[in-house]
């Protein structure tokens, strides 16, 4: 290992760190896994990454286990941001927000969303795919995972917004990936280069399996499983767009060094209808009713999350600043006083936007009237200020669970199931049956309008008894999710937790195409091994994290 560190130091300008505290800090993301890297590298520029990739490529025959795992903020829930060889830390030097051209944001991948957000807000814009973890994560992680969030109901996941990427590929060179017209593609296909060969092979793969590929697309508003082959080549429009393949590829095809991504307008006025459900009984029908009103966003969380949010609201003081914190806390206390300690089972947050406060209120009241027949309690928060504490809890819901519940770990493995919302009334009882059967103390939060649920059981993940539940629960849930036209990951991707289930979800034929994608771009398996098509359940199970504490998210 010392010789590896010495060699890497000769190759790159950025820091090469092999001390145990640094390696241990980088050994976890927000998943149930742990992989200690041999070395952590902080590349200073794209040239550093190019040299590193060339070095690994040259050394692969002698040292087959050498590999590179890109990592941004490390909030990945699937085990995508950890690796046991060279871990590439993108946040120290790849964090420049380069600017805005019309509504296209130009940025480096290690820029934090908490820095991008105020920059865009000042221009009346926002990211349409920002996740609930927007205070923690980076834009590179969003693209890496094909993330989505509250705005995805209208704007989709990252793959719908990414316009151009610079990527270091397996030959150690940087390439710009962007949509090509058929004419541009034809020109590219005739070139004699490493890049042209990739285009030829991907084009042939899709063209020869066109219907299979198009039919493989999950019938949901969002998906981050597999490789998004179905959106790359469209015979009707004649557009060939490989940004779709790289978005959501979890660093398994190359390292992204530069991003151009479309932003969307941020409404001047918005407000919430809060609908409190005493049980999940009418959830499906309520969701159908809400969706007929075309809300801007539609989120929700359960009583455990709500309770944690109220009890630990004080932990937001630093992030919010004292004045805002006090204002929000007072509003929250007043708002929940009516429950006298008995919180409702589910809180739905239905957001409407408009050009004026009156327009927002009118939209909220229309839905209010329509939902009255369910005899549920509802509150109107028709200003951004009144809505703010509820957004605060929703966006921090998993962190609250992680930070405030000790002795058990909020364990993501069925954390991102997404079904067509019209089937929710049937899906939810079947889901609850399995949760009860395996005695999973689960919390529910999520993007209800997309049928996207985050079920994150509190488990003794270190103990073999709870670990033994993972495989049978996955095996039983996948057919149910598929029956309702769904996917096991709407936005959290495959990583180590779902990679080995890709054949079960997509079938062997499509899985073989996914594997071919990996082979085309990375035949030496330089990039992020043990994830997606390269994952194996046994490898993942032998690298479950070694403690139930929250771990090491920056
Ligand atoms: C509290 C909490 C709430 C969350 N809520 C959501 C949510 O609402 N929606 C959602 O989608 N996700 C959510 N997540 C998961 C996660 O935060 C997101 O997927 C986020 O976008 C990951 O960003 P990151 O910067 O932490 O990336 P990382 O975790 O560091 O990396 C994510 C993946 O991208 C790859 N990657 C990173 N940088 C590059 C690069 N330069 N080139 C190539 N590949 C790269 C990594 O290898 C990894 O596979 C949540 C997580 C937490 C802890």
Tab-separated table of N, CA, C and O and ligand atoms in Angstrom, residues 29-30 69-77 80-81 90 109 130-133 136-149 250-251 254-257 394-399 402 447 454 491-492 528 553, ligand 1:
chain	number	residue	atom	x	y	z
A	29	UNK	N	-21.300	5.795	3.594
A	29	UNK	CA	-22.208	6.819	3.088
A	29	UNK	C	-23.489	6.678	3.917
A	29	UNK	O	-23.392	6.265	5.075
A	30	UNK	N	-24.636	6.998	3.379
A	30	UNK	CA	-25.857	6.895	4.192
A	30	UNK	C	-26.529	5.538	3.998
A	30	UNK	O	-27.706	5.367	4.296
A	69	UNK	N	-13.441	5.033	-7.128
A	69	UNK	CA	-14.827	5.342	-6.786
A	69	UNK	C	-14.974	6.841	-6.584
A	69	UNK	O	-14.398	7.401	-5.643
A	70	UNK	N	-15.736	7.527	-7.448
A	70	UNK	CA	-15.966	8.951	-7.198
A	70	UNK	C	-16.915	9.128	-6.020
A	70	UNK	O	-17.862	8.362	-5.860
A	71	UNK	N	-16.637	10.135	-5.221
A	71	UNK	CA	-17.495	10.424	-4.067
A	71	UNK	C	-17.660	11.937	-3.967
A	71	UNK	O	-16.696	12.693	-4.119
A	72	UNK	N	-18.896	12.346	-3.693
A	72	UNK	CA	-19.153	13.774	-3.511
A	72	UNK	C	-19.408	14.008	-2.024
A	72	UNK	O	-18.484	13.923	-1.224
A	73	UNK	N	-20.674	14.246	-1.629
A	73	UNK	CA	-20.935	14.495	-0.209
A	73	UNK	C	-21.144	13.199	0.577
A	73	UNK	O	-21.252	13.229	1.804
A	74	UNK	N	-21.234	12.097	-0.096
A	74	UNK	CA	-21.364	10.801	0.584
A	74	UNK	C	-22.703	10.581	1.262
A	74	UNK	O	-22.773	9.891	2.281
A	75	UNK	N	-23.783	11.120	0.707
A	75	UNK	CA	-25.113	10.894	1.310
A	75	UNK	C	-25.895	9.804	0.582
A	75	UNK	O	-27.082	9.618	0.836
A	76	UNK	N	-25.222	9.111	-0.293
A	76	UNK	CA	-25.844	8.027	-1.064
A	76	UNK	C	-26.399	6.955	-0.109
A	76	UNK	O	-25.728	6.548	0.831
A	77	UNK	N	-27.610	6.491	-0.382
A	77	UNK	CA	-28.236	5.500	0.507
A	77	UNK	C	-28.076	4.077	-0.008
A	77	UNK	O	-28.587	3.148	0.614
A	80	UNK	N	-23.390	3.546	-3.015
A	80	UNK	CA	-22.737	3.936	-4.270
A	80	UNK	C	-21.496	4.782	-4.073
A	80	UNK	O	-20.635	4.849	-4.957
A	81	UNK	N	-21.362	5.429	-2.895
A	81	UNK	CA	-20.281	6.407	-2.728
A	81	UNK	C	-19.116	5.876	-1.887
A	81	UNK	O	-18.329	6.648	-1.347
A	90	UNK	N	-14.500	14.492	-4.491
A	90	UNK	CA	-14.720	15.552	-5.472
A	90	UNK	C	-15.024	16.915	-4.842
A	90	UNK	O	-14.958	17.934	-5.526
A	109	UNK	N	-18.882	19.415	-10.427
A	109	UNK	CA	-19.754	18.437	-9.764
A	109	UNK	C	-19.703	18.461	-8.239
A	109	UNK	O	-20.655	18.035	-7.583
A	130	UNK	N	-33.745	18.905	-7.191
A	130	UNK	CA	-33.034	18.929	-5.897
A	130	UNK	C	-33.696	17.978	-4.903
A	130	UNK	O	-34.902	18.020	-4.704
A	131	UNK	N	-32.912	17.100	-4.270
A	131	UNK	CA	-33.479	16.144	-3.323
A	131	UNK	C	-33.750	16.761	-1.946
A	131	UNK	O	-33.342	17.902	-1.684
A	132	UNK	N	-34.411	15.983	-1.096
A	132	UNK	CA	-34.662	16.445	0.272
A	132	UNK	C	-33.342	16.687	1.001
A	132	UNK	O	-33.286	17.462	1.951
A	133	UNK	N	-32.282	16.041	0.545
A	133	UNK	CA	-30.963	16.199	1.178
A	133	UNK	C	-30.222	17.416	0.640
A	133	UNK	O	-28.992	17.484	0.719
A	136	UNK	N	-27.291	18.909	2.313
A	136	UNK	CA	-26.115	18.058	2.526
A	136	UNK	C	-25.373	17.693	1.248
A	136	UNK	O	-24.175	17.442	1.269
A	137	UNK	N	-26.102	17.605	0.136
A	137	UNK	CA	-25.525	16.924	-1.027
A	137	UNK	C	-24.987	17.887	-2.083
A	137	UNK	O	-25.130	19.103	-1.964
A	138	UNK	N	-24.391	17.315	-3.115
A	138	UNK	CA	-23.805	18.109	-4.209
A	138	UNK	C	-24.551	17.847	-5.515
A	138	UNK	O	-25.291	16.881	-5.635
A	139	UNK	N	-24.242	18.685	-6.477
A	139	UNK	CA	-24.848	18.524	-7.804
A	139	UNK	C	-24.276	17.268	-8.496
A	139	UNK	O	-24.990	16.574	-9.226
A	140	UNK	N	-23.013	16.957	-8.241
A	140	UNK	CA	-22.418	15.757	-8.866
A	140	UNK	C	-23.087	14.485	-8.365
A	140	UNK	O	-23.300	13.537	-9.129
A	141	UNK	N	-23.426	14.481	-7.064
A	141	UNK	CA	-24.134	13.321	-6.503
A	141	UNK	C	-25.535	13.206	-7.088
A	141	UNK	O	-26.043	12.107	-7.328
A	142	UNK	N	-26.156	14.353	-7.318
A	142	UNK	CA	-27.501	14.355	-7.918
A	142	UNK	C	-27.451	13.733	-9.311
A	142	UNK	O	-28.270	12.883	-9.664
A	143	UNK	N	-26.454	14.155	-10.091
A	143	UNK	CA	-26.332	13.600	-11.447
A	143	UNK	C	-25.917	12.125	-11.353
A	143	UNK	O	-26.461	11.265	-12.053
A	144	UNK	N	-24.974	11.831	-10.458
A	144	UNK	CA	-24.501	10.447	-10.301
A	144	UNK	C	-25.630	9.484	-9.983
A	144	UNK	O	-25.664	8.358	-10.468
A	145	UNK	N	-26.569	9.931	-9.172
A	145	UNK	CA	-27.665	9.043	-8.756
A	145	UNK	C	-28.942	9.211	-9.567
A	145	UNK	O	-29.891	8.473	-9.356
A	146	UNK	N	-28.982	10.201	-10.449
A	146	UNK	CA	-30.250	10.578	-11.086
A	146	UNK	C	-31.282	10.870	-9.994
A	146	UNK	O	-32.379	10.293	-9.960
A	147	UNK	N	-30.912	11.779	-9.134
A	147	UNK	CA	-31.755	12.100	-7.979
A	147	UNK	C	-33.001	12.859	-8.387
A	147	UNK	O	-33.093	13.429	-9.476
A	148	UNK	N	-33.929	12.870	-7.451
A	148	UNK	CA	-35.149	13.646	-7.630
A	148	UNK	C	-35.581	14.184	-6.281
A	148	UNK	O	-34.998	13.833	-5.250
A	149	UNK	N	-36.593	15.012	-6.299
A	149	UNK	CA	-37.064	15.584	-5.040
A	149	UNK	C	-38.490	16.049	-5.174
A	149	UNK	O	-39.225	15.574	-6.036
A	250	UNK	N	-23.875	6.294	-11.388
A	250	UNK	CA	-23.166	6.128	-10.109
A	250	UNK	C	-21.649	5.993	-10.269
A	250	UNK	O	-21.017	5.202	-9.564
A	251	UNK	N	-21.102	6.732	-11.191
A	251	UNK	CA	-19.640	6.696	-11.339
A	251	UNK	C	-19.117	5.364	-11.832
A	251	UNK	O	-17.928	5.080	-11.709
A	254	UNK	N	-17.519	6.359	-15.711
A	254	UNK	CA	-16.501	7.389	-15.850
A	254	UNK	C	-16.692	8.432	-14.756
A	254	UNK	O	-17.640	8.347	-13.974
A	255	UNK	N	-15.787	9.410	-14.729
A	255	UNK	CA	-15.868	10.443	-13.688
A	255	UNK	C	-16.311	11.769	-14.315
A	255	UNK	O	-15.653	12.273	-15.241
A	256	UNK	N	-17.396	12.319	-13.796
A	256	UNK	CA	-17.922	13.589	-14.315
A	256	UNK	C	-17.095	14.738	-13.735
A	256	UNK	O	-16.886	14.807	-12.511
A	257	UNK	N	-16.649	15.646	-14.609
A	257	UNK	CA	-15.830	16.757	-14.122
A	257	UNK	C	-16.483	18.119	-14.342
A	257	UNK	O	-15.996	19.136	-13.842
A	394	UNK	N	-39.767	18.028	6.775
A	394	UNK	CA	-39.789	17.067	5.652
A	394	UNK	C	-38.380	16.872	5.091
A	394	UNK	O	-37.931	15.758	4.878
A	395	UNK	N	-37.690	17.980	4.849
A	395	UNK	CA	-36.378	17.858	4.194
A	395	UNK	C	-35.333	17.240	5.117
A	395	UNK	O	-34.396	16.599	4.667
A	396	UNK	N	-35.536	17.429	6.421
A	396	UNK	CA	-34.539	16.884	7.352
A	396	UNK	C	-35.014	15.565	7.957
A	396	UNK	O	-34.403	15.068	8.900
A	397	UNK	N	-36.080	14.990	7.392
A	397	UNK	CA	-36.726	13.865	8.083
A	397	UNK	C	-35.776	12.696	8.324
A	397	UNK	O	-35.755	12.139	9.422
A	398	UNK	N	-34.983	12.342	7.329
A	398	UNK	CA	-34.110	11.200	7.562
A	398	UNK	C	-32.976	11.555	8.518
A	398	UNK	O	-32.608	10.753	9.391
A	399	UNK	N	-32.448	12.750	8.395
A	399	UNK	CA	-31.374	13.156	9.310
A	399	UNK	C	-31.881	13.125	10.745
A	399	UNK	O	-31.154	12.727	11.661
A	402	UNK	N	-31.876	9.625	11.870
A	402	UNK	CA	-30.512	9.146	12.046
A	402	UNK	C	-29.881	9.713	13.314
A	402	UNK	O	-29.236	9.005	14.084
A	447	UNK	N	-42.349	11.196	-1.557
A	447	UNK	CA	-42.910	12.036	-2.605
A	447	UNK	C	-44.203	11.359	-3.034
A	447	UNK	O	-44.228	10.580	-3.990
A	454	UNK	N	-40.326	6.453	0.894
A	454	UNK	CA	-39.085	6.153	1.596
A	454	UNK	C	-39.442	5.420	2.889
A	454	UNK	O	-39.891	6.026	3.855
A	491	UNK	N	-35.291	7.170	-7.074
A	491	UNK	CA	-34.264	8.215	-7.098
A	491	UNK	C	-32.977	7.837	-6.363
A	491	UNK	O	-31.979	8.529	-6.491
A	492	UNK	N	-32.973	6.770	-5.564
A	492	UNK	CA	-31.791	6.445	-4.743
A	492	UNK	C	-30.820	5.479	-5.415
A	492	UNK	O	-29.821	5.082	-4.818
A	528	UNK	N	-15.814	2.305	-9.970
A	528	UNK	CA	-16.798	1.956	-8.934
A	528	UNK	C	-17.308	0.510	-8.984
A	528	UNK	O	-18.496	0.265	-9.257
A	553	UNK	N	-21.494	11.055	7.734
A	553	UNK	CA	-21.856	11.966	6.655
A	553	UNK	C	-21.296	13.335	7.003
A	553	UNK	O	-21.460	13.802	8.122
B	1	LIG	C1	-31.354	12.769	4.765
B	1	LIG	C2	-31.290	12.294	3.339
B	1	LIG	C3	-32.342	12.590	2.481
B	1	LIG	C4	-32.272	12.187	1.141
B	1	LIG	N1	-33.286	12.529	0.287
B	1	LIG	C5	-33.184	12.236	-1.022
B	1	LIG	C6	-34.197	12.643	-1.955
B	1	LIG	O1	-35.185	13.286	-1.617
B	1	LIG	N2	-34.017	12.327	-3.257
B	1	LIG	C7	-32.906	11.658	-3.706
B	1	LIG	O2	-32.785	11.425	-4.896
B	1	LIG	N3	-31.956	11.253	-2.839
B	1	LIG	C8	-32.049	11.527	-1.536
B	1	LIG	N4	-31.062	11.133	-0.682
B	1	LIG	C9	-29.886	10.404	-1.193
B	1	LIG	C10	-28.719	11.343	-1.603
B	1	LIG	O3	-28.660	12.440	-0.746
B	1	LIG	C11	-28.852	11.872	-3.029
B	1	LIG	O4	-28.880	10.820	-3.944
B	1	LIG	C12	-27.746	12.882	-3.401
B	1	LIG	O5	-28.000	13.398	-4.677
B	1	LIG	C13	-26.356	12.303	-3.361
B	1	LIG	O6	-25.454	13.397	-3.436
B	1	LIG	P1	-23.996	13.360	-2.780
B	1	LIG	O7	-23.349	14.636	-3.117
B	1	LIG	O8	-24.064	12.986	-1.368
B	1	LIG	O9	-23.349	12.190	-3.649
B	1	LIG	P2	-22.554	10.892	-3.172
B	1	LIG	O10	-23.376	10.151	-2.186
B	1	LIG	O11	-21.194	11.225	-2.781
B	1	LIG	O12	-22.515	10.094	-4.554
B	1	LIG	C14	-23.667	9.591	-5.164
B	1	LIG	C15	-23.288	8.716	-6.364
B	1	LIG	O13	-22.790	9.542	-7.405
B	1	LIG	C16	-21.482	9.136	-7.781
B	1	LIG	N5	-20.708	10.350	-8.062
B	1	LIG	C17	-20.456	11.382	-7.228
B	1	LIG	N6	-19.705	12.304	-7.854
B	1	LIG	C18	-19.461	11.840	-9.099
B	1	LIG	C19	-18.714	12.299	-10.210
B	1	LIG	N7	-18.064	13.459	-10.189
B	1	LIG	N8	-18.664	11.522	-11.331
B	1	LIG	C20	-19.312	10.344	-11.393
B	1	LIG	N9	-20.025	9.851	-10.373
B	1	LIG	C21	-20.104	10.591	-9.232
B	1	LIG	C22	-20.932	8.372	-6.583
B	1	LIG	O14	-19.963	7.419	-6.987
B	1	LIG	C23	-22.185	7.716	-6.055
B	1	LIG	O15	-22.417	6.524	-6.725
B	1	LIG	C24	-31.140	11.473	0.680
B	1	LIG	C25	-30.100	11.157	1.567
B	1	LIG	C26	-30.172	11.558	2.880
B	1	LIG	C27	-29.035	11.203	3.792
